[in-house]
Amino acid sequence: MTRVAVICGGVGAARLLNGLIRVTDPAGVTAIANVGDDVVLHGLHISPDLDTITYTTAGAVSGERGWGLEGETWQAMTELGHYGGDGNRNWFSLGDRDLGTHLYRTSRLAEGAPLSSVTAEIAARWGLRFDLVPVTNDRLRTFVTTVDEGEIAFQEYFVRRQHAVAVTAVRFEGAEAATPAPGVLDAIATAERIVIAPSNPVVSIDPVLAVPGVRDALAARRADVVAVSPIIGGKALKGPADRLMTELGREASVVGVADWYRDLIGTLVVDEVDADAGPEVEALGMTCVAMPTIMASVEVTDALARACLAGGR
Amino acid sequence: MTRVAVICGGVGAARLLNGLIRVTDPAGVTAIANVGDDVVLHGLHISPDLDTITYTTAGAVSGERGWGLEGETWQAMTELGHYGGDGNRNWFSLGDRDLGTHLYRTSRLAEGAPLSSVTAEIAARWGLRFDLVPVTNDRLRTFVTTVDEGEIAFQEYFVRRQHAVAVTAVRFEGAEAATPAPGVLDAIATAERIVIAPSNPVVSIDPVLAVPGVRDALAARRADVVAVSPIIGGKALKGPADRLMTELGREASVVGVADWYRDLIGTLVVDEVDADAGPEVEALGMTCVAMPTIMASVEVTDALARACLAGGR
């Protein structure tokens, strides 16, 4: 059994995990997920990345949306939309079935269960055969500083404003005081392979790295760490990774990604359209592998997963 | 415009209010509702009596259940039922549309709005034309002491155990420190008529009376206070009022109700089946009026409402 640790954001990570658990024994896979985009809304604790990974790998995610459940209904949100002065309390869509997950998580956390235990319980209900672990059980929240409105919470930026505002800084509140959840550092230390999923480096992977001990644990395994670039031909497939990198003064390209992770990874997998950048990536002290990375088919996904397991080779 | 204050529990109060707002100008009606059965479940603040009154008087309540919304769906509860070790986290049914109300209330309370403001906002969304006020904005929670399990929270008794366990005592946590919500004492002091709805005296009306100032305010208006007996022929139409009265050493009868309220009411309206008890009720120092009180038709409901407005005469 190959032991693999995967540093995860949401959609891109979930899709790569789908491949990994097909091409290797799921029991050897530990997914370490971002919780910086967790949010308490209407009293409910919502963990978008954990849920996207769970629903996706359970085969229950909405294919159209990429988040939430297939065949979802929206009665609660419709009703919520009837309330309140600003008429816009339902900007963060919570499907009726999805609410069951949030109600459960919120109950268990209120009972004193750590998020990692609750996550394992939710994973068990969905039949996940790999380990899904939040990077920390402590409160970690991503904030972004916007040009027009100052600092706002991540979901205010990402969902409410549909990441259509310029960002000058990112902060991970609680990171300094957070400790890695049980199993996180051990999974990184003992895995044969560590994969940084094609998630947003700035707001999905960086909050994971901001938990004390995680960055060092990766750096210590640098030769065995493979990242998949979320930037393809200078653009993010989904989400604001390209704009965020530019706004923060970095290059929105596979070279920019290589530079972002340069102390942590031995290999960067880039899309075939970025093959030309290979030498520039390798000049940063890592191996560059170019191959199809758009996970629109099982074949591409599984080949990408196999390449990650092989260290890109 | 006649000013009427109504001391309310849930279903019985909601039905009587439906009559009152048909037979008098709703703008003169203030419903003062129990919050002792409020509960925080899965992180959500639920106010069952406030919601039953709102949904019923809005014509949106489930006729079959008497609580919750007509045409409701149950996706969130079904999903919640899939989670958790004991497999019984969904004992308190929250419909999907109903969840919209709880999400809104919980959000607003978290923002610092008092429950009375939130209640008014919810009432406005449902088009209520009378004032609905929680008896207090402070935390007030009903607990019952059971023979077999000691003290348990009200909804654990009422819903989870379907009130099928014997009770030896009732306690209203927070009552001593609570203050009446804005408008409560004034509504009682200035109403031409005060009505105690046919709600459970032990666990619906008593928590309202337990808020300092409310009992005295009613006693000061005793001659103008009319109660409708929730006990008919020795039985509660719905719920455990009869058993609770017996268990607490009182008589489950209109005489028992008259005795329960003896310092507070000038008139007790009893069902026609209890007409014989009139002299015994009147011996407790109040007027007794016997008439149909089972609010199964608009005619009976409106006649009962008119009788209440007329002080039973």
XYZ file of C-alpha atoms in Angstrom:
626
model
C 0.000 0.000 0.000
C 1.395 3.348 -1.054
C 0.992 6.069 1.525
C 0.054 9.377 -0.035
C -0.660 12.701 1.642
C -2.589 15.250 -0.393
C -2.708 18.948 0.497
C -6.178 20.015 -0.566
C -8.385 22.947 -1.324
C -11.792 22.298 -2.861
C -12.868 21.360 -6.373
C -9.485 20.714 -8.009
C -8.307 18.683 -5.036
C -11.536 16.686 -4.950
C -11.188 15.753 -8.600
C -7.559 14.694 -8.235
C -8.496 12.646 -5.158
C -11.101 10.872 -7.253
C -8.261 9.746 -9.483
C -5.890 8.870 -6.668
C -8.410 6.611 -4.948
C -9.012 4.808 -8.231
C -5.338 4.210 -9.042
C -4.059 3.384 -5.568
C -5.422 1.805 -2.405
C -7.633 4.500 -0.816
C -6.661 3.242 2.626
C -3.191 4.699 2.016
C -4.468 8.165 1.133
C -4.706 11.029 3.624
C -6.309 14.220 2.358
C -5.326 17.253 4.443
C -7.852 19.972 3.764
C -8.041 23.723 4.034
C -10.418 25.114 6.638
C -9.549 28.772 6.103
C -12.713 29.194 4.088
C -14.893 27.742 6.828
C -17.633 30.111 7.873
C -20.361 30.293 10.477
C -23.512 31.413 8.700
C -26.905 31.689 10.340
C -25.424 29.786 13.289
C -24.211 26.868 11.185
C -20.584 25.804 10.820
C -19.896 25.348 7.120
C -16.680 23.733 5.836
C -16.836 24.210 2.070
C -13.613 22.435 1.146
C -14.248 19.443 3.396
C -17.745 19.116 1.963
C -16.655 19.491 -1.645
C -14.094 16.735 -1.134
C -16.598 14.508 0.658
C -19.441 14.948 -1.789
C -17.165 14.666 -4.832
C -15.349 11.516 -3.788
C -18.675 10.004 -2.669
C -19.989 10.570 -6.191
C -22.722 12.798 -4.811
C -21.529 16.227 -5.884
C -23.444 18.331 -8.356
C -21.601 17.885 -11.639
C -22.938 21.174 -12.906
C -21.979 23.289 -9.903
C -18.902 21.403 -8.716
C -20.041 21.929 -5.106
C -23.087 20.858 -3.124
C -25.203 17.824 -3.818
C -26.680 16.555 -7.054
C -30.481 16.694 -7.131
C -30.497 19.288 -4.382
C -33.560 21.357 -3.431
C -33.480 24.957 -2.173
C -36.559 25.441 -0.021
C -34.735 26.819 3.022
C -32.803 29.358 0.947
C -35.931 30.463 -0.883
C -37.647 31.029 2.433
C -34.620 32.800 3.897
C -34.676 35.074 0.863
C -38.128 36.288 1.911
C -36.722 37.619 5.154
C -34.768 40.614 6.143
C -34.233 44.187 5.229
C -31.480 43.847 2.680
C -33.252 40.924 0.991
C -29.900 39.285 0.469
C -29.354 36.896 3.309
C -29.220 33.891 1.025
C -26.111 34.826 -0.936
C -24.355 31.701 0.320
C -26.449 28.898 -1.125
C -27.179 26.055 1.244
C -29.195 23.246 -0.295
C -31.762 21.473 1.823
C -29.893 18.156 1.899
C -26.589 19.936 2.358
C -28.115 21.626 5.408
C -28.335 18.191 7.005
C -24.533 18.052 6.930
C -24.178 21.533 8.413
C -26.746 20.816 11.121
C -24.859 17.664 12.047
C -21.436 19.315 12.056
C -22.711 22.243 14.111
C -24.353 19.933 16.647
C -21.254 17.824 17.092
C -18.950 20.820 17.426
C -21.329 22.271 20.012
C -21.070 18.969 21.871
C -17.326 19.508 22.007
C -16.211 17.105 19.291
C -13.132 18.287 17.386
C -13.645 19.089 13.717
C -11.397 16.181 12.719
C -13.683 13.700 14.503
C -16.795 15.242 12.998
C -15.162 15.182 9.567
C -14.376 11.485 9.981
C -17.991 10.829 10.995
C -19.310 12.678 7.968
C -16.828 10.857 5.741
C -17.989 7.529 7.180
C -21.626 8.341 6.419
C -20.658 9.003 2.803
C -18.590 5.835 2.576
C -15.222 7.498 1.992
C -12.427 4.943 2.013
C -9.547 7.385 2.484
C -8.723 9.602 5.444
C -10.019 13.144 5.213
C -8.528 15.458 7.850
C -8.932 19.206 8.345
C -5.456 20.715 8.618
C -6.337 21.943 12.104
C -9.092 21.635 14.670
C -8.452 25.211 15.697
C -10.152 28.261 14.298
C -8.398 29.371 11.120
C -10.051 31.963 8.894
C -8.891 33.530 5.681
C -9.408 37.266 5.239
C -8.568 39.312 2.189
C -7.833 43.012 2.008
C -9.717 44.580 -0.860
C -8.947 47.849 -2.562
C -12.412 49.293 -2.094
C -13.680 47.822 1.153
C -10.649 47.012 3.276
C -10.409 43.605 4.874
C -13.325 41.217 4.439
C -13.876 37.571 5.327
C -13.043 35.052 2.644
C -16.589 33.993 1.746
C -17.651 37.631 1.601
C -15.018 37.936 -1.112
C -15.330 34.579 -2.796
C -19.070 33.956 -2.856
C -20.823 37.213 -2.032
C -18.681 39.363 -4.340
C -17.933 36.441 -6.646
C -14.204 37.281 -6.250
C -14.742 40.217 -8.620
C -12.851 42.734 -6.475
C -9.125 43.440 -6.351
C -7.139 42.075 -3.403
C -3.963 43.536 -1.939
C -3.287 41.137 0.925
C -4.376 37.831 2.438
C -4.331 36.982 6.139
C -4.983 33.703 7.926
C -6.539 34.603 11.236
C -5.713 32.164 14.004
C -2.913 30.502 12.056
C -0.126 31.329 14.511
C -1.994 29.762 17.414
C -3.302 26.773 15.470
C -1.882 23.304 15.831
C -2.111 20.641 13.147
C -4.965 18.187 13.612
C -4.012 14.698 14.817
C -2.344 12.754 12.041
C -1.500 15.684 9.785
C 2.232 15.959 10.425
C 2.577 12.196 10.682
C 0.868 11.701 7.328
C 3.275 14.150 5.691
C 6.302 12.650 7.435
C 5.523 9.044 6.572
C 3.951 9.250 3.118
C 5.893 7.871 0.176
C 4.435 10.674 -1.865
C 3.017 14.068 -0.967
C 0.831 15.848 -3.494
C -0.175 19.497 -3.496
C -3.467 19.440 -5.366
C -4.265 21.895 -8.180
C -5.998 24.245 -5.771
C -5.628 27.973 -5.372
C -2.109 28.518 -3.949
C -3.061 31.835 -2.360
C -6.295 31.081 -0.551
C -6.597 27.271 -0.528
C -3.094 25.864 -0.071
C -1.446 28.754 1.778
C -3.835 28.571 4.772
C -2.876 24.902 5.129
C 0.803 25.836 4.995
C 0.206 28.614 7.535
C -0.540 26.142 10.316
C 2.719 25.942 12.261
C 4.659 22.796 11.416
C 3.021 22.024 8.094
C 5.316 24.075 5.879
C 8.388 22.694 7.613
C 7.055 19.153 7.359
C 6.626 19.587 3.606
C 9.993 21.244 3.161
C 11.604 18.295 4.937
C 10.056 15.995 2.317
C 10.663 18.316 -0.612
C 12.075 15.659 -2.943
C 8.883 13.632 -2.565
C 6.457 16.524 -2.917
C 4.658 16.928 -6.252
C 2.433 19.888 -6.982
C -0.033 20.104 -9.847
C -0.272 23.604 -11.248
C -3.752 25.152 -10.958
C -2.672 27.710 -13.561
C -2.978 26.553 -17.155
C -1.834 28.837 -19.940
C -1.763 31.740 -17.514
C -5.344 31.229 -16.323
C -7.027 29.456 -13.460
C -9.490 26.836 -14.689
C -11.896 28.058 -12.054
C -11.759 30.766 -9.428
C -9.457 33.730 -8.891
C -6.030 32.076 -8.502
C -4.640 33.868 -11.564
C -5.896 37.295 -10.533
C -4.854 36.841 -6.907
C -1.323 35.910 -7.935
C -1.090 38.966 -10.161
C -2.627 41.247 -7.548
C -0.088 40.025 -5.002
C 2.754 40.843 -7.366
C 3.448 37.322 -8.549
C 3.331 35.879 -12.046
C 0.105 34.103 -13.004
C 1.835 31.254 -14.790
C 3.309 27.859 -14.086
C 6.557 29.666 -13.360
C 4.728 31.747 -10.790
C 3.348 28.566 -9.243
C 6.792 26.977 -9.254
C 8.164 30.046 -7.527
C 5.313 30.057 -4.994
C 6.117 26.484 -3.969
C 9.869 26.525 -4.679
C 10.987 25.609 -1.167
C 8.426 22.859 -0.827
C 8.244 20.792 -3.991
C 10.555 18.542 -5.945
C 8.284 18.298 -8.944
C 5.722 20.523 -10.619
C 3.231 18.943 -12.989
C 2.062 21.492 -15.545
C -0.439 21.222 -18.320
C 0.816 20.236 -21.760
C 0.030 23.758 -23.008
C 2.710 25.004 -20.647
C 5.385 22.524 -21.769
C 7.508 25.352 -23.096
C 7.913 26.739 -19.608
C 9.611 23.562 -18.430
C 13.164 24.935 -18.486
C 12.158 28.057 -16.612
C 10.381 25.971 -13.974
C 13.352 23.626 -13.660
C 15.646 26.605 -13.254
C 13.881 27.083 -9.903
C 15.310 23.788 -8.712
C 12.590 21.276 -9.410
C 11.530 18.757 -11.996
C 8.842 19.910 -14.435
C 6.491 17.398 -16.032
C 4.041 18.482 -18.740
C 0.915 16.451 -19.425
C -2.843 16.890 -19.762
C -4.130 18.205 -16.424
C -7.711 19.262 -17.179
C -9.600 16.550 -15.297
C -12.632 16.420 -17.559
C -12.363 12.663 -18.118
C -11.568 9.651 -15.980
C -8.631 8.867 -18.260
C -6.924 12.230 -17.855
C -7.688 12.296 -14.138
C -6.286 8.841 -13.532
C -3.189 9.465 -15.657
C -2.572 12.650 -13.686
C -3.054 10.782 -10.415
C -0.589 8.102 -11.542
C 1.934 10.743 -12.541
C 1.600 12.334 -9.098
C 2.183 8.986 -7.413
C 5.207 8.395 -9.597
C 6.601 11.754 -8.576
C 5.831 13.155 -11.977
C 8.099 10.638 -13.604
C -60.401 50.005 18.235
C -60.492 47.558 21.113
C -57.116 46.890 22.695
C -56.674 43.256 23.597
C -53.683 41.512 25.141
C -53.496 37.746 24.719
C -51.245 35.533 26.845
C -50.232 32.757 24.476
C -48.736 29.321 24.238
C -48.823 27.547 20.874
C -51.600 25.821 18.964
C -54.639 26.730 21.121
C -53.507 30.338 21.336
C -52.874 30.534 17.609
C -56.383 29.292 16.837
C -58.017 31.726 19.241
C -55.931 34.552 17.755
C -57.255 33.594 14.339
C -60.724 34.306 15.686
C -59.769 37.478 17.516
C -58.211 39.064 14.443
C -61.346 38.270 12.460
C -63.800 39.728 14.983
C -61.844 42.804 16.064
C -59.328 45.163 14.506
C -56.030 43.219 14.479
C -54.144 46.462 15.050
C -55.512 46.471 18.597
C -54.309 42.945 19.392
C -51.026 42.198 21.169
C -50.108 38.526 21.499
C -47.610 37.917 24.308
C -46.022 34.548 23.705
C -44.204 31.925 25.710
C -40.531 31.430 24.948
C -39.876 28.840 27.637
C -40.014 26.111 25.017
C -37.440 27.833 22.807
C -34.485 25.628 22.072
C -31.138 25.853 20.337
C -30.804 22.783 18.152
C -27.906 22.140 15.781
C -26.917 25.762 16.335
C -30.309 27.176 15.362
C -32.561 29.188 17.661
C -36.041 27.727 17.432
C -39.093 29.452 18.948
C -41.902 26.927 18.551
C -44.730 28.980 20.046
C -43.828 32.150 18.155
C -43.644 30.171 14.918
C -46.887 28.303 15.499
C -48.668 31.602 16.097
C -47.044 33.224 13.058
C -47.658 30.376 10.648
C -51.210 29.780 11.901
C -52.390 33.361 11.750
C -50.689 33.746 8.362
C -52.778 30.825 7.109
C -49.601 28.902 6.317
C -49.596 26.315 9.077
C -49.962 22.633 8.375
C -53.574 21.847 9.154
C -52.738 18.229 9.754
C -49.849 18.774 12.154
C -50.937 22.043 13.754
C -47.308 23.231 13.637
C -44.844 23.881 10.857
C -45.725 24.820 7.307
C -48.236 23.329 4.920
C -46.644 21.685 1.906
C -43.363 21.336 3.749
C -40.463 19.148 2.569
C -38.026 17.306 4.845
C -34.780 16.928 2.928
C -32.521 18.381 5.623
C -34.012 16.152 8.330
C -33.730 13.077 6.149
C -30.077 13.849 5.553
C -29.453 14.606 9.215
C -30.985 11.234 10.032
C -28.210 9.553 8.073
C -25.621 10.990 10.415
C -24.431 10.173 13.851
C -23.980 7.294 16.175
C -27.354 7.223 17.841
C -29.132 7.664 14.520
C -31.635 9.892 16.239
C -30.536 13.450 15.718
C -33.633 14.376 13.809
C -36.182 13.846 16.596
C -37.151 17.514 16.434
C -38.576 17.869 12.945
C -37.476 20.953 11.078
C -38.990 21.303 7.642
C -36.904 22.751 4.843
C -38.942 25.947 4.497
C -39.258 26.230 8.257
C -35.449 26.133 8.407
C -35.447 29.429 6.513
C -37.167 31.002 9.534
C -34.709 29.470 11.991
C -31.714 30.493 9.879
C -33.031 34.039 9.762
C -33.799 34.225 13.484
C -30.407 32.763 14.399
C -28.588 35.202 12.110
C -30.380 38.207 13.500
C -29.876 37.178 17.114
C -26.173 36.642 16.374
C -26.105 40.174 14.984
C -27.370 41.379 18.347
C -31.004 42.021 17.500
C -33.378 41.328 20.400
C -35.823 38.473 19.924
C -38.748 40.907 19.956
C -37.337 42.786 16.949
C -36.629 39.574 15.082
C -40.131 38.329 15.879
C -41.610 41.534 14.486
C -39.532 41.134 11.327
C -40.686 37.560 10.872
C -44.280 38.605 11.542
C -43.966 41.358 8.908
C -42.709 38.886 6.293
C -45.800 36.744 6.942
C -48.143 39.727 6.799
C -49.338 39.569 10.402
C -51.508 42.552 11.215
C -51.375 42.217 15.008
C -48.420 42.629 17.383
C -46.651 39.424 18.290
C -44.210 39.835 21.179
C -42.132 37.266 23.050
C -42.761 37.719 26.766
C -39.060 38.437 27.233
C -35.941 38.992 25.200
C -33.949 37.257 27.894
C -33.153 33.586 28.042
C -36.029 31.692 29.631
C -36.100 27.907 29.435
C -38.591 25.429 30.796
C -37.233 22.284 32.437
C -39.268 19.428 33.833
C -38.245 16.962 36.501
C -39.156 13.447 35.436
C -39.559 10.439 37.685
C -37.140 8.257 35.765
C -34.546 10.647 34.361
C -34.431 13.646 36.653
C -34.595 17.105 35.152
C -34.657 17.410 31.371
C -35.166 20.306 28.990
C -38.699 20.948 27.859
C -38.356 19.787 24.243
C -36.573 16.640 25.431
C -39.775 15.968 27.346
C -42.357 17.317 24.959
C -41.072 16.222 21.572
C -38.367 13.632 22.088
C -40.297 11.631 24.726
C -43.635 12.760 23.344
C -44.568 13.864 26.904
C -45.095 10.194 27.787
C -43.136 10.362 31.051
C -44.326 11.427 34.509
C -43.310 14.862 35.759
C -42.872 15.914 39.372
C -41.798 19.528 38.975
C -41.424 22.323 36.443
C -38.770 25.028 36.525
C -38.347 28.141 34.387
C -34.641 28.730 34.112
C -33.706 32.381 33.805
C -37.134 33.605 34.844
C -35.979 35.513 37.946
C -33.464 37.527 35.949
C -35.683 38.078 32.922
C -37.369 41.353 32.158
C -40.532 41.667 30.085
C -39.935 42.553 26.438
C -40.750 46.132 25.417
C -44.491 46.647 25.279
C -45.504 43.598 27.302
C -46.459 45.261 30.586
C -47.888 48.250 28.777
C -50.108 46.040 26.620
C -51.471 44.323 29.732
C -51.944 47.605 31.595
C -53.751 49.403 28.796
C -55.836 46.670 27.130
C -59.564 46.796 27.513
C -59.489 43.022 27.630
C -56.797 40.522 28.535
C -57.225 36.938 27.388
C -55.356 33.908 28.643
C -55.508 31.555 25.662
C -56.486 27.882 26.004
C -52.848 26.848 26.267
C -51.183 24.530 28.738
C -51.289 26.351 32.102
C -48.267 24.469 33.435
C -45.740 24.733 30.632
C -47.113 27.368 28.236
C -48.776 30.056 30.365
C -46.810 29.673 33.593
C -43.456 30.532 31.973
C -45.033 33.769 30.732
C -46.303 34.497 34.240
C -42.872 33.688 35.680
C -41.294 36.735 34.069
C -41.166 39.288 36.892
C -43.931 41.849 36.562
C -46.250 39.889 34.313
C -48.205 38.086 37.028
C -48.636 41.309 38.995
C -49.703 43.167 35.863
C -52.402 40.580 35.225
C -53.519 40.492 38.846
C -53.918 44.266 38.725
C -56.320 43.819 35.811
C -58.061 40.740 37.213
C -61.599 41.919 36.513
C -60.767 42.301 32.812
C -58.875 39.053 32.438
C -60.669 36.162 30.731
C -59.143 32.700 30.479
C -60.341 29.946 28.194
C -59.980 26.528 29.773
C -57.667 24.184 27.872
C -59.212 21.311 29.833
C -62.487 19.987 28.404
C -64.312 17.243 30.243
C -61.201 16.531 32.292
C -58.940 16.131 29.268
C -56.602 18.353 27.292
C -57.610 18.559 23.631
C -53.960 18.206 22.746
C -50.805 17.774 24.761
C -50.134 16.857 28.380
C -51.945 19.650 30.292
C -54.292 17.190 32.006
C -51.540 14.792 33.058
C -49.226 17.583 34.161
C -51.915 19.101 36.367
C -52.603 15.732 37.960
C -48.920 14.955 38.380
C -48.403 18.279 40.107
C -51.217 17.505 42.560
C -53.865 19.638 40.959
C -57.248 18.676 39.553
C -57.359 18.117 35.777
C -60.686 19.876 35.323
C -62.105 23.315 34.703
C -62.163 23.728 38.478
C -58.464 22.917 38.529
C -57.896 25.530 35.816
C -59.989 28.069 37.721
C -57.935 27.376 40.831
C -54.665 27.634 38.864
C -55.614 31.120 37.660
C -57.734 32.208 40.624
C -55.709 35.303 41.518
C -55.458 36.432 37.917
C -58.789 36.090 36.145
C -62.256 37.540 36.493
C -63.845 35.104 34.057
C -63.245 31.528 32.997
C -64.755 30.332 29.735
C -65.327 26.582 29.872
C -66.618 24.200 27.271
C -70.349 23.475 27.260
C -69.625 19.918 28.422
C -68.338 21.432 31.663
C -71.361 23.667 32.255
C -72.218 21.740 35.430
C -68.953 22.864 37.008
C -70.021 26.512 36.781
C -71.018 26.932 40.436
C -67.810 25.313 41.658
C -65.749 27.584 39.393
C -67.673 30.643 40.527
C -67.121 29.670 44.152
C -63.447 30.478 43.446
C -64.420 34.114 42.932
C -64.843 34.438 39.197
C -67.518 34.373 36.537
C -67.904 31.088 34.642
C -69.213 31.043 31.089
C -69.947 27.763 29.317
C -70.000 27.583 25.530
C -68.509 25.563 22.671
C -64.727 25.961 22.857
C -63.430 23.345 20.429
C -62.165 25.583 17.630
C -62.797 23.182 14.766
C -64.857 25.693 12.777
C -64.654 29.391 12.029
C -68.090 29.844 13.654
C -67.102 28.337 16.997
C -63.723 30.078 16.944
C -65.229 33.482 16.207
C -67.992 33.073 18.770
C -65.385 32.139 21.360
C -63.260 35.134 20.371
C -66.290 37.423 20.698
C -67.108 35.980 24.100
C -63.535 36.636 25.225
C -63.733 40.226 24.004
C -67.026 40.651 25.835
C -65.444 39.375 29.036
C -67.332 36.133 28.741
C -70.648 37.916 28.921
